[in-house]
Coordinates of C-alpha atoms in Angstrom, one line a residue:
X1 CA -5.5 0.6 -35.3
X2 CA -3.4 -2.3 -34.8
X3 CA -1.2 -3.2 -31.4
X4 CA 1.9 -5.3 -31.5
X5 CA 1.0 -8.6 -29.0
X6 CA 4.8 -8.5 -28.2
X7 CA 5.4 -5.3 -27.1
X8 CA 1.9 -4.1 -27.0
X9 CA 2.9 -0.5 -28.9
X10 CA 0.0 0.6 -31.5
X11 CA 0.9 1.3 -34.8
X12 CA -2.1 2.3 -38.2
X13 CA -4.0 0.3 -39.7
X14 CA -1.5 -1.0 -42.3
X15 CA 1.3 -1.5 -40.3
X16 CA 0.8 -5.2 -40.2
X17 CA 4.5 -6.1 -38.3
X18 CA 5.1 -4.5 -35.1
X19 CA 8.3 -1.9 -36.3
X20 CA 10.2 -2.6 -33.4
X21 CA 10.7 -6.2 -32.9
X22 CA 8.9 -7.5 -36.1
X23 CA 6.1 -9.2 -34.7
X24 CA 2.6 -9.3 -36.2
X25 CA 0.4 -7.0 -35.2
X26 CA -3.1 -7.5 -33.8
X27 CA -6.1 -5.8 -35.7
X28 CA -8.8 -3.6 -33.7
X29 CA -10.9 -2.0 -36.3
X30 CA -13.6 -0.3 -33.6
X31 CA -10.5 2.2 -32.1
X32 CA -8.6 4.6 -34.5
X33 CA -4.9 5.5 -33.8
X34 CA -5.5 9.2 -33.0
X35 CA -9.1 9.7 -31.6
X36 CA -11.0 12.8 -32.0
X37 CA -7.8 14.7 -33.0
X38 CA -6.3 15.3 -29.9
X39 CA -5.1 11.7 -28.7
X40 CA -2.3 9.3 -30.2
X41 CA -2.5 5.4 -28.9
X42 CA 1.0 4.6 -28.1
X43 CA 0.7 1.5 -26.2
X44 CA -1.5 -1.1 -24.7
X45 CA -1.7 -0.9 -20.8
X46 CA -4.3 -3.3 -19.8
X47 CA -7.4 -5.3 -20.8
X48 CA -10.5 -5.2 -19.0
X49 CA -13.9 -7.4 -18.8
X50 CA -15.7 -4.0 -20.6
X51 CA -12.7 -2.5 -22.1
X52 CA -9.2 -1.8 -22.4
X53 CA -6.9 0.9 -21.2
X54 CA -3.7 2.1 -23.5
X55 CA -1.3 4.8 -23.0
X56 CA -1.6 7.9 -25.0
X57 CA -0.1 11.1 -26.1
X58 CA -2.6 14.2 -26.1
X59 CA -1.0 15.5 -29.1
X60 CA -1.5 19.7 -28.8
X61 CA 0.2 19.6 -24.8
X62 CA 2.8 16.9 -25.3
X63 CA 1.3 15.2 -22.4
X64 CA 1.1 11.8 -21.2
X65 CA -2.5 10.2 -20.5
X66 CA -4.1 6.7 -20.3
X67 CA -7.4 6.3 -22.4
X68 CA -9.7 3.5 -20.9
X69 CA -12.3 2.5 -24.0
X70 CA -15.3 0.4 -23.9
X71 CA -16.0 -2.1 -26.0
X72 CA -18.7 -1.6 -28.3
X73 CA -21.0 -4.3 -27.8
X74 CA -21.5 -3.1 -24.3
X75 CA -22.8 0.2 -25.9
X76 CA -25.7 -1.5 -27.5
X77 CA -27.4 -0.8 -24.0
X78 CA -28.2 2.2 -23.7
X79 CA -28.1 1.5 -19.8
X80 CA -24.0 0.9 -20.0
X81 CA -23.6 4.4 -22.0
X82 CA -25.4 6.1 -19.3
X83 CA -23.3 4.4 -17.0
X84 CA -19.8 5.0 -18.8
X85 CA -20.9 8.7 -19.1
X86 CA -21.9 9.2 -15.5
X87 CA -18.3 7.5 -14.7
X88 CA -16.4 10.7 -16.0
X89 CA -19.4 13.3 -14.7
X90 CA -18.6 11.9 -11.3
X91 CA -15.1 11.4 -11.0
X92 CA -14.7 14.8 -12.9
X93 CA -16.2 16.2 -9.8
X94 CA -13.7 14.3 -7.4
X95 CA -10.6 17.0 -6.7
X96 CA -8.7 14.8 -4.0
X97 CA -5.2 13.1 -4.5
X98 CA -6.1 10.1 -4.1
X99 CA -8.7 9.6 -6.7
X100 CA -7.5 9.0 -10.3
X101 CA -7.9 12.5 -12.4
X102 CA -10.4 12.6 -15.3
X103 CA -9.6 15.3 -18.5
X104 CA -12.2 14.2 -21.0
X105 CA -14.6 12.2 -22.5
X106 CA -16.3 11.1 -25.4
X107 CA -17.9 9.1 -28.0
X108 CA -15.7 6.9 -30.8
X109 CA -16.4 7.8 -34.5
X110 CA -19.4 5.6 -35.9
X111 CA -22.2 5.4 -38.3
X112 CA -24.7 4.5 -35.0
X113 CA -24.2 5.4 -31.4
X114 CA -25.1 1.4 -30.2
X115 CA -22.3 0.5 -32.9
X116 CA -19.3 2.4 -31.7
X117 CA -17.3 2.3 -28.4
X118 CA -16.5 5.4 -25.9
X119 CA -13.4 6.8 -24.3
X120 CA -12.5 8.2 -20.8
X121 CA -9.4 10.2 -20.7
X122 CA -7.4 9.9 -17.7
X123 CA -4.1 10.4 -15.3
X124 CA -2.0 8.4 -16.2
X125 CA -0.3 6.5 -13.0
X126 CA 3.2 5.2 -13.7
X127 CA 3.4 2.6 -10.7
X128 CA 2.0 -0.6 -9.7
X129 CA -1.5 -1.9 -8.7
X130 CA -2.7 -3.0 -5.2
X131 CA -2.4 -6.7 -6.3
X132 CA 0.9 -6.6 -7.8
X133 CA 2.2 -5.5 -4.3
X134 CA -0.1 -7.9 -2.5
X135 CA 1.3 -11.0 -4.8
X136 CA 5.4 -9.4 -4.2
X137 CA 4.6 -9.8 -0.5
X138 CA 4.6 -6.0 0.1
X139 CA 2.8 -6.4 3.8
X140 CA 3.6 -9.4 4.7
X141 CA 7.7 -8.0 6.1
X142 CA 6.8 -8.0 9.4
X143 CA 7.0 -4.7 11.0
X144 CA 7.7 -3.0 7.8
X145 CA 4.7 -4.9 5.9
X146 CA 2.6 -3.8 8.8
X147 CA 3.1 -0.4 8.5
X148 CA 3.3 -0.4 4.6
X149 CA -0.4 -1.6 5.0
X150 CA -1.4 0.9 7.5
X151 CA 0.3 3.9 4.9
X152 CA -1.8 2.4 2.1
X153 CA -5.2 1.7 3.5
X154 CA -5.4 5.2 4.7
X155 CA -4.8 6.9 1.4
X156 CA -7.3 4.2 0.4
X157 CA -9.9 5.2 2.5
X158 CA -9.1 9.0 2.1
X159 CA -10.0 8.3 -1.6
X160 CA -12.9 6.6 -1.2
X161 CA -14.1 8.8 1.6
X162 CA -13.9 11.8 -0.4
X163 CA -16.0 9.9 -3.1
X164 CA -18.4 8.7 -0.2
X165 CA -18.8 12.8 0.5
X166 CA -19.7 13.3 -2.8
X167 CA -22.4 11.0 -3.0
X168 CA -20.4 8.1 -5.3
X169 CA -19.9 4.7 -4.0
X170 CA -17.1 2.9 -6.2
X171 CA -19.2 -0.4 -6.2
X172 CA -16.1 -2.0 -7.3
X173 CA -13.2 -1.6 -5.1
X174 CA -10.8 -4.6 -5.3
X175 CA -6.7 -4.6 -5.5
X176 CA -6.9 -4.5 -9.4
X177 CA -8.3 -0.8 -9.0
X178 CA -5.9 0.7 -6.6
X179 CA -2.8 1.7 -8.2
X180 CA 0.5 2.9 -6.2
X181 CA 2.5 5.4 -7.4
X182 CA 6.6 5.9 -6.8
X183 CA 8.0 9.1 -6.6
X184 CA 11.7 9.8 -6.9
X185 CA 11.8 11.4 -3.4
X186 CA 10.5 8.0 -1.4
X187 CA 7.0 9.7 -1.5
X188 CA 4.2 6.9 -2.4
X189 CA 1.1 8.0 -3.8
X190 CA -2.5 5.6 -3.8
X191 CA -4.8 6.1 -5.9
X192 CA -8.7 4.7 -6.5
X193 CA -9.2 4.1 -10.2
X194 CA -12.4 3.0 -11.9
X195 CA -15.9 4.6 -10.4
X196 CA -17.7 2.9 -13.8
X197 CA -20.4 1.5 -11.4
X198 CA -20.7 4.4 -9.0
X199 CA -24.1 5.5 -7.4
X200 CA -24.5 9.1 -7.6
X201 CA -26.9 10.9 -4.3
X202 CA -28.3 14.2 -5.4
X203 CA -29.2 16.9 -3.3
X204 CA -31.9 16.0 -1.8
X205 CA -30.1 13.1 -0.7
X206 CA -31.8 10.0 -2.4
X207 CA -29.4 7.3 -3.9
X208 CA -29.9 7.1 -7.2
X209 CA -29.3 3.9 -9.1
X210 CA -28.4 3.7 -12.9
X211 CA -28.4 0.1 -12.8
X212 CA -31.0 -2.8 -12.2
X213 CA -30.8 -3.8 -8.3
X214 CA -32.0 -7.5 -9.6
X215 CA -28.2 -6.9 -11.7
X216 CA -25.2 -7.7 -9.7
X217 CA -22.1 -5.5 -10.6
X218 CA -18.6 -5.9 -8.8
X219 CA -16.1 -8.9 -8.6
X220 CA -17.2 -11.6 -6.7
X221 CA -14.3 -11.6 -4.2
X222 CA -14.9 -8.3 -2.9
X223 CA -18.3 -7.6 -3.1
X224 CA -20.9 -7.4 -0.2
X225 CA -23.8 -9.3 0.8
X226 CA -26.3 -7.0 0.1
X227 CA -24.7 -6.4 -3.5
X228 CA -24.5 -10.6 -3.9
X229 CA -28.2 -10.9 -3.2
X230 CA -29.4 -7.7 -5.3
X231 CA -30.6 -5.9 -2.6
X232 CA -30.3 -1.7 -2.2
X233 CA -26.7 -0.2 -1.2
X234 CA -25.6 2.5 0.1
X235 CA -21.7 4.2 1.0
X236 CA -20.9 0.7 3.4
X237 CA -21.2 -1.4 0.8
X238 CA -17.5 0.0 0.4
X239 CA -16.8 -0.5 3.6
X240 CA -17.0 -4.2 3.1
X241 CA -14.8 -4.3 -0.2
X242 CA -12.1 -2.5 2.4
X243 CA -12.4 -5.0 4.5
X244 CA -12.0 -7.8 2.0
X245 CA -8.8 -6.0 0.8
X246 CA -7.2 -5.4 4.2
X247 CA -7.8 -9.4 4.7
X248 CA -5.6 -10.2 2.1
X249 CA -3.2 -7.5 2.5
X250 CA -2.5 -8.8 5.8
X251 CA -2.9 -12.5 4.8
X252 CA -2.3 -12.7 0.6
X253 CA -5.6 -14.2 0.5
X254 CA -9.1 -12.8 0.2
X255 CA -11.3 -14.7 3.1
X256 CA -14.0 -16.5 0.7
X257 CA -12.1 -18.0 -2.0
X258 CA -13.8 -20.7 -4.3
X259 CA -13.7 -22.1 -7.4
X260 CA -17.0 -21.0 -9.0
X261 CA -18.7 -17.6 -8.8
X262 CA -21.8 -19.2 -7.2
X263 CA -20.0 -20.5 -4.0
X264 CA -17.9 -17.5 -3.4
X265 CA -21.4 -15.4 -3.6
X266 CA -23.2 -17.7 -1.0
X267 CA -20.1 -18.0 1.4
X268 CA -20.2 -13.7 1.5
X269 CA -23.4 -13.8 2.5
X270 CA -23.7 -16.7 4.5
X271 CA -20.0 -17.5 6.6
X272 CA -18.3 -16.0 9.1
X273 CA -14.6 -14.8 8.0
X274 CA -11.9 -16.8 9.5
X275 CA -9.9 -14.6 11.6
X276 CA -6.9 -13.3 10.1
X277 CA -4.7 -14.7 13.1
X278 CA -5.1 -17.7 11.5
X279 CA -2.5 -16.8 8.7
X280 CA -0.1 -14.6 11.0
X281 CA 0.5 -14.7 14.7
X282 CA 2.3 -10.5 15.0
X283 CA -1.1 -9.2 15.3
X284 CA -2.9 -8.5 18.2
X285 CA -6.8 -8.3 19.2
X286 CA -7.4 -5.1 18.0
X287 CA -6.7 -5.2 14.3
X288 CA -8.8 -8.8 14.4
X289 CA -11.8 -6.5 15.5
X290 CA -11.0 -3.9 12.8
X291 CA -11.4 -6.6 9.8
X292 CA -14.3 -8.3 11.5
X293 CA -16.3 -5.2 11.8
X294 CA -15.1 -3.9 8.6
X295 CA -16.9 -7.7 6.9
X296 CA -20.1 -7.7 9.0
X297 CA -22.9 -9.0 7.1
X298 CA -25.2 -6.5 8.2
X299 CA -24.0 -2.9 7.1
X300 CA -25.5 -1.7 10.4
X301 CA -22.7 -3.0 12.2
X302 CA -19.8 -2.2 10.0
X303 CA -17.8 1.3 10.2
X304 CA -20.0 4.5 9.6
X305 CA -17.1 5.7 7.3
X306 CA -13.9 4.9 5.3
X307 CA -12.4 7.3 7.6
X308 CA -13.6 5.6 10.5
X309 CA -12.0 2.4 9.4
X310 CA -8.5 3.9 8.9
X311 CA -9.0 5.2 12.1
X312 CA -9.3 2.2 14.1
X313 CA -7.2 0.2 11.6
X314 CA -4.1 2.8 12.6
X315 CA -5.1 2.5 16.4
X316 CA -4.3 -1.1 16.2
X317 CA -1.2 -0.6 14.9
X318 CA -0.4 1.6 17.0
X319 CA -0.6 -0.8 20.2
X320 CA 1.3 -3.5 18.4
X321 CA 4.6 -0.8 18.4
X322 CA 3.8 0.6 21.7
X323 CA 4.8 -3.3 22.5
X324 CA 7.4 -3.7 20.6
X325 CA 9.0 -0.2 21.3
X326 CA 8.7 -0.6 25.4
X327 CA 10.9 -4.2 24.9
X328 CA 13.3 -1.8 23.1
X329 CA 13.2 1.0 25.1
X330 CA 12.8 -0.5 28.5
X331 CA 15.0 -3.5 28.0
X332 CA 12.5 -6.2 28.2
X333 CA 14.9 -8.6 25.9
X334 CA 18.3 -7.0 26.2
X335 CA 18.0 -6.6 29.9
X336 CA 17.8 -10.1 30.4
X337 CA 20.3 -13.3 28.9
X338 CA 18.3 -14.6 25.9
X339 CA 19.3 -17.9 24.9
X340 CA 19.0 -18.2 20.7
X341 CA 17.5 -21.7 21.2
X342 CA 14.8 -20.2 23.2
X343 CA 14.0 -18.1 20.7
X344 CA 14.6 -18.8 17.1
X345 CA 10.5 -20.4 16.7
X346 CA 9.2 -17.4 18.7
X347 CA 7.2 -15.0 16.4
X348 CA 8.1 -11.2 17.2
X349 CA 5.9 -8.9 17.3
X350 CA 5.3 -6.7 14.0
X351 CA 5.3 -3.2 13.8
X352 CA 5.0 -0.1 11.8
X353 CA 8.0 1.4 14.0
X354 CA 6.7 4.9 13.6
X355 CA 3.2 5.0 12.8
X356 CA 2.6 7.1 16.3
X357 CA 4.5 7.1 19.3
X358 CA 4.0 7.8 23.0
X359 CA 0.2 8.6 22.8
X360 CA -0.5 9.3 26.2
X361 CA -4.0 8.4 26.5
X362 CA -6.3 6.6 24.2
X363 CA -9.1 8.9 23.9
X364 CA -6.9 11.8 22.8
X365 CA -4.5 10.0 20.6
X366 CA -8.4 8.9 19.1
X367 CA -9.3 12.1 18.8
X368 CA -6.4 13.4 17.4
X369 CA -6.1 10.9 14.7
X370 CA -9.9 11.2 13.5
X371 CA -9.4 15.0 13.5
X372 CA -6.7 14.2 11.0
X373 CA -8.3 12.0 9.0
X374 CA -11.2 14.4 8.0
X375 CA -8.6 17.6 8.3
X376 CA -6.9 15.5 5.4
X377 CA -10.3 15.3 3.8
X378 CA -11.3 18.6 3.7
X379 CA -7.9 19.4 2.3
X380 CA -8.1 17.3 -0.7
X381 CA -11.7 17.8 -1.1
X382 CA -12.2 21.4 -0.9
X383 CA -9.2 23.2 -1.3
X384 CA -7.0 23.7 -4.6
X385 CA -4.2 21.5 -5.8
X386 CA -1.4 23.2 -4.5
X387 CA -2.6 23.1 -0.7
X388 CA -3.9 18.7 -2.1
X389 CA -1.3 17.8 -2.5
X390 CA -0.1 18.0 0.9
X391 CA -2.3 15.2 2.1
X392 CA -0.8 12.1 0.2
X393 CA 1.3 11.1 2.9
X394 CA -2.6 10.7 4.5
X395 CA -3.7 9.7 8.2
X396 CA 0.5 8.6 8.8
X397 CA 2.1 11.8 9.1
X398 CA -0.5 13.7 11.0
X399 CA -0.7 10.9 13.3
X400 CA 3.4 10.8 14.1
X401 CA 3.5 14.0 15.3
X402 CA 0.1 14.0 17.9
X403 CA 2.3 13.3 20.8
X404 CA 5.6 14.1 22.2
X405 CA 7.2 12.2 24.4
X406 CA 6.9 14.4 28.0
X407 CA 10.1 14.8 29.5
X408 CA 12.3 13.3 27.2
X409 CA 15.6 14.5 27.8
X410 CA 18.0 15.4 24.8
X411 CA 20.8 13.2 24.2
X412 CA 22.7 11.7 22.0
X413 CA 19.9 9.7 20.6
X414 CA 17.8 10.9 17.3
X415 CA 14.6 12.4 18.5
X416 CA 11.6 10.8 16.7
X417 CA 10.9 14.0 14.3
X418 CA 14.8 15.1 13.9
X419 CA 15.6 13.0 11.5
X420 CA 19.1 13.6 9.4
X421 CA 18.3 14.8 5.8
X422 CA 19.8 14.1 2.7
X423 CA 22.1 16.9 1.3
X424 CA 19.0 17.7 -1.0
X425 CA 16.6 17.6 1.8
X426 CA 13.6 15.9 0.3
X427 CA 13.5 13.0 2.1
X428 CA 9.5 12.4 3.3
X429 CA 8.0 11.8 6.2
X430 CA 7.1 8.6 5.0
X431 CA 10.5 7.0 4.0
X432 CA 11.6 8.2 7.0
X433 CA 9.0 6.1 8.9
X434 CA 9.5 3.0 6.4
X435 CA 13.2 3.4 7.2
X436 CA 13.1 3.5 11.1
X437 CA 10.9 0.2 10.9
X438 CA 13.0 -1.8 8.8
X439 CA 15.7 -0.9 11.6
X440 CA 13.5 -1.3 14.6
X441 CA 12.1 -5.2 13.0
X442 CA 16.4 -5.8 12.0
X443 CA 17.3 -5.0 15.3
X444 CA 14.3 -6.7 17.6
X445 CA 15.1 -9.6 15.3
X446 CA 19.0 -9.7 16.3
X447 CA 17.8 -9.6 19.7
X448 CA 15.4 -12.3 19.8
X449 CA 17.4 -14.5 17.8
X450 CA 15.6 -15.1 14.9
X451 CA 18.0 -14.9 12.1
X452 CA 15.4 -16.4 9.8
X453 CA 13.4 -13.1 9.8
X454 CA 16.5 -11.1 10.6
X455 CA 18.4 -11.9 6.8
X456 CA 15.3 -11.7 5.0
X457 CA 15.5 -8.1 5.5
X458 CA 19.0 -8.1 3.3
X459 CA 19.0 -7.8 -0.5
X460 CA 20.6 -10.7 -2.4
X461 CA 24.4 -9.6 -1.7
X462 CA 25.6 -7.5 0.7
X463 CA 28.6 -5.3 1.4
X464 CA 29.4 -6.9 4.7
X465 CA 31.8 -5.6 7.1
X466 CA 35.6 -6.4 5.6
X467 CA 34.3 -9.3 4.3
X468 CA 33.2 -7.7 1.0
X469 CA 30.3 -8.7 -1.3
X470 CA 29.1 -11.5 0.4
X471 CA 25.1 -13.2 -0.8
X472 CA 23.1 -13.2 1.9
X473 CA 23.1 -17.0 2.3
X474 CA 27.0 -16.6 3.7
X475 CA 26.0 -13.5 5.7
X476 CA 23.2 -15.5 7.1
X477 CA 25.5 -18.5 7.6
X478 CA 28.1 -15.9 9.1
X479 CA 25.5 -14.8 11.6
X480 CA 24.5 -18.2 12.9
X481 CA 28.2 -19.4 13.4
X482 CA 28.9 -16.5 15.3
X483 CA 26.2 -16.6 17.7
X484 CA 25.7 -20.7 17.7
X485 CA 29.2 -20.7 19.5
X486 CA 27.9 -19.1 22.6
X487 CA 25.6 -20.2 25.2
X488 CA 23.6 -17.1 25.7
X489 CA 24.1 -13.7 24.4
X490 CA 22.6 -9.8 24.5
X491 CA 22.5 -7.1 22.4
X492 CA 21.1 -3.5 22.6
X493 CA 20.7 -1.1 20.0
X494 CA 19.7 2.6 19.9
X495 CA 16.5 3.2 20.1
X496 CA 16.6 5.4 16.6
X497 CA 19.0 5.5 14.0
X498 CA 20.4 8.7 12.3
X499 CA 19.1 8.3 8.6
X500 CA 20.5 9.7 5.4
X501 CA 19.0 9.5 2.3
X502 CA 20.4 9.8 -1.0
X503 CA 20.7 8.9 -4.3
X504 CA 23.1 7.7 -7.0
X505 CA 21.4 7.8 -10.4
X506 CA 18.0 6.0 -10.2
X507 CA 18.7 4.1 -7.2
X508 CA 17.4 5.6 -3.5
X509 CA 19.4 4.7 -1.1
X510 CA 19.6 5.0 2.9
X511 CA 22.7 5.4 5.5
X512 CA 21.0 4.7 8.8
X513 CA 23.7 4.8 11.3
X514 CA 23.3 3.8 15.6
X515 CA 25.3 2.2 18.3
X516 CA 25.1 -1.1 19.5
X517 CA 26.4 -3.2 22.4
X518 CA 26.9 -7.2 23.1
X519 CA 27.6 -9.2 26.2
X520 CA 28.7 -12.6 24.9
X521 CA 29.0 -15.8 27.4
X522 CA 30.7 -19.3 26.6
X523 CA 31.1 -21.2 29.8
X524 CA 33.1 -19.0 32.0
X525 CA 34.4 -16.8 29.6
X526 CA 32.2 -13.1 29.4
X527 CA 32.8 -11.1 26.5
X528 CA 31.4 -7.1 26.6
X529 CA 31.6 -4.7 23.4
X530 CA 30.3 -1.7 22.2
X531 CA 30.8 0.3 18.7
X532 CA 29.2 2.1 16.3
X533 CA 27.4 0.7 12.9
X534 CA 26.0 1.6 9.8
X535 CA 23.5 -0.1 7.7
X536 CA 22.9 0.9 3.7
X537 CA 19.4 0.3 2.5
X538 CA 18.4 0.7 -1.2
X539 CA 14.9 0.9 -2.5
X540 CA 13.7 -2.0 -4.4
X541 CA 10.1 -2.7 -6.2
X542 CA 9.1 -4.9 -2.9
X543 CA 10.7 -2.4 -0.2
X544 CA 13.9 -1.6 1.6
X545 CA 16.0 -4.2 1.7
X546 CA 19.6 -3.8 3.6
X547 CA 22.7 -4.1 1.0
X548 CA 25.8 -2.8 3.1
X549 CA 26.6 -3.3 6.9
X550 CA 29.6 -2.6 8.4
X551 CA 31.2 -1.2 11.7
X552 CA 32.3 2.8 11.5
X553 CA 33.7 3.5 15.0
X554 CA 33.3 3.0 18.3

């Protein structure tokens, strides 16, 4: 088989110019184009440090798959065939939504078993990894990031603890194994890829190792200390690799970086983590205890569970809106004059908007969430696909609907839940929430002043009021004139908008509309307004961003 190195399709043997663009083609004589009669290479995906991973056809259903193929000179030991086998035995046995789906398996044509390489059949996931997101600055939007990371990290840990269940630990969780899948309704799908280094327990129990413990397997960067120093693992060495990857979702960098492998081993098992307040300041105490606990050097002190971590990760969360939504709701900053000077250096608080509201009491909004987490896990774990599938949207929409607000009169606000569908209705839970945040962190931004943070929610032009297509430098520069004329200002929004999603070809776009009012002052002179607005959101790679605002009535 030979690959084009431009466009990375695969092409036979003698095919020595790529047909497409006319580049040469790259040589692999180990992997045939159409292995074991079934599968056509059509393109290369990925390489790996035991392998590589291409797209495929599986020629008799017509169906797309991604093939992930060892190298051969790792099959010289019989230890790493054993290992490579157990990988599709174990994931095969995985039925939960957020784990990667394995079809087959087998051995590549060859005159001796050490000489020839092996292949895994798989799902193939038509989205972006963990670390693509991470490096596009995916969670680092404020409120929006914030709850983007919380949406993640429990489909994350619903994965891995639905592996943890089974008796597998992954042993190799990092951002580069995490892939996140788009669907055209807003839905986003996680899913754990890889178990090549799992541990599998057997009935009775007993961990059961296919490695050498004196053999350290992972990437340095997000394995534990007891995996750094060789010692015995069990399901919390996991727990640690979560930890490591909510640190740099929340900061873009993992917390023991170094230039040599050595170094990065000794500092995991001998340093403290800096705290991640260090990089942000729109966190709060609780979220700094999740991570810490989550990177404990002793596994005795870290969470019992992947589920346990999401829980406490979400609770966190969840206190950081209960903030931000009583300043909204109770006119903390709109009740008072806030002066833009005042303001413009202050950090605002961050947070997922709609992650859970109005729990009335810790322990029950606790107990609530956990018995979502493993009522998600029993889902995906033990019942069919058709009732699984119901559990991607994870710990986040059980958790928005554990509390109602008591006594909440209906008005003409949007209650949390009664959110205004598209024509289609299909839009999720989930875009909903991602929607309403955006809003709240646009409109707690306008409040506070801090226009910085407030335009870098807009998209590169913008359809702004009668001005037309404006970039968002001159809508930014628009704001600041405007407000940098007056001594002190106010502005209240509702608390939520009225959303409706649509689409128009490819694109997913968002109408959320609300009121607003203003009280201006300049010297003597008082200036009071109120009217209606609308802002357009489209869906872009790194988020919602806004491309339209304008005023619709008043």
């Amino acid at each position: 088989m030979r690959y084009c190195q431009a466009c990375q399709r695969c092409f036979g043997d003698r095919v020595e110019y790529c047909l497409i663009d006319q580049s040469p083609t790259r040589l692999v004589p180990s992997i045939p184009l159409v292995i074991d009669h079934k599968y056509r290479l059509e393109g290369l995906i990925a390489h790996g440090g035991m392998g590589s991973v291409y797209r495929a056809c599986h020629l008799s259903l017509d169906r797309q798959v991604a093939i992930k193929i060892l190298r051969p000179e790792y099959l010289e030991d019989p230890t790493i065939r054993e290992r490579f086998s157990r990988e599709a035995k174990a994931v095969a046995r995985l039925k939960h939504p957020n784990v990667v789906s394995i079809y087959d398996y087998g051995l590549l044509p060859g005159d001796r078993a050490d000489q020839c390489g092996a292949y895994l059949v798989m799902e193939l996931v038509e989205g972006q990894s963990l670390r693509q997101w991470i490096r596009g600055g995916a969670f680092r939007g404020g409120i929006h990031g914030l709850a983007r990371s919380a949406s993640v990290l429990t489909q994350i840990c619903a994965g891995v603890e639905a592996a943890h269940r089974q008796g597998i630990i992954h042993r190799d969780l990092k951002p580069d194994n995490i892939m996140i899948e788009e669907s055209p309704n807003g839905r986003e799908r996680v899913l754990v890829l890889d178990f090549g280094i799992a541990k599998l327990k057997d009935r009775e129990q007993v961990w059961q190792g296919l490695t050498d413990e004196d053999m350290v397997i992972g990437t340095p960067n997000y394995i534990s200390p007891e995996q750094c120093s060789g010692l015995d693992i069990d399901h919390r060495s996991d727990i640690y690799s979560l930890g490591v990857m909510l640190f740099e979702m929340l900061t873009s960098s993992t917390p023991f970086a170094a230039p040599n492998t050595s170094t990065i081993l000794l500092r995991h098992m001998q340093e403290t983590p800096p705290p991640v307040g260090r990089f942000r300041t729109d966190l709060n105490d609780e979220i700094e205890r999740v991570v810490t606990r989550a990177l404990e050097k002793n596994p005795d002190h870290r969470f019992e569970s992947a589920a346990g971590l999401a829980i406490e990760y979400n609770l966190g969360v969840e206190q950081i809106l209960r903030s931000v939504e009583s300043e909204i709701t109770q006119g903390e900053p709109s009740a008072r004059q806030v002066n833009m000077a005042d303001h413009i250096n202050e950090a605002i608080f961050s947070t997922p908007a709609t992650l859970v509201r109005d729990a009335r009491r810790r322990g029950i909004f606790s107990f609530a969430v956990f018995a979502s987490v493993l009522a998600i896990l029993t889902t995906g774990v033990y019942l069919g696909p058709s009732t699984a599938r119901n559990s991607v949207e994870g710990v986040q929409k059980m958790v928005a609907n554990v509390s109602e607000r008591p006594g909440r009169p209906s008005g003409s606000e949007t209650p949390e839940r009664a959110v205004r569908p598209s024509a289609a209705g299909d839009i999720s839970d989930v875009t909903a929430r991602e929607l309403r945040s955006v809003y709240n962190e646009w409109s707690v931004s306008a409040i506070r002043g801090d226009w910085k943070r407030h335009i870098g929610l807009y998209g590169s032009r913008v359809d702004y009021f009668r001005d037309g297509n404006l970039s968002r430098s001159k809508v930014e520069s628009r704001k600041r004139r405007i407000f940098a004329g007056v001594d002190s200002f106010e502005l209240k929004f509702s608390q939520v908008p009225s959303i409706r999603y649509r689409k128009s070809g490819e694109a997913q776009l968002a109408d959320l509309t609300f009121q607003r009012r203003w009280r201006l002052r300049r010297g003597k002179k008082r200036v009071e307004g109120k009217a209606r607005g609308m802002l357009t959101l489209r869906r872009d790679p790194a988020g919602w961003r806004i491309i339209g605002e304008k005023q619709i009535g008043k």
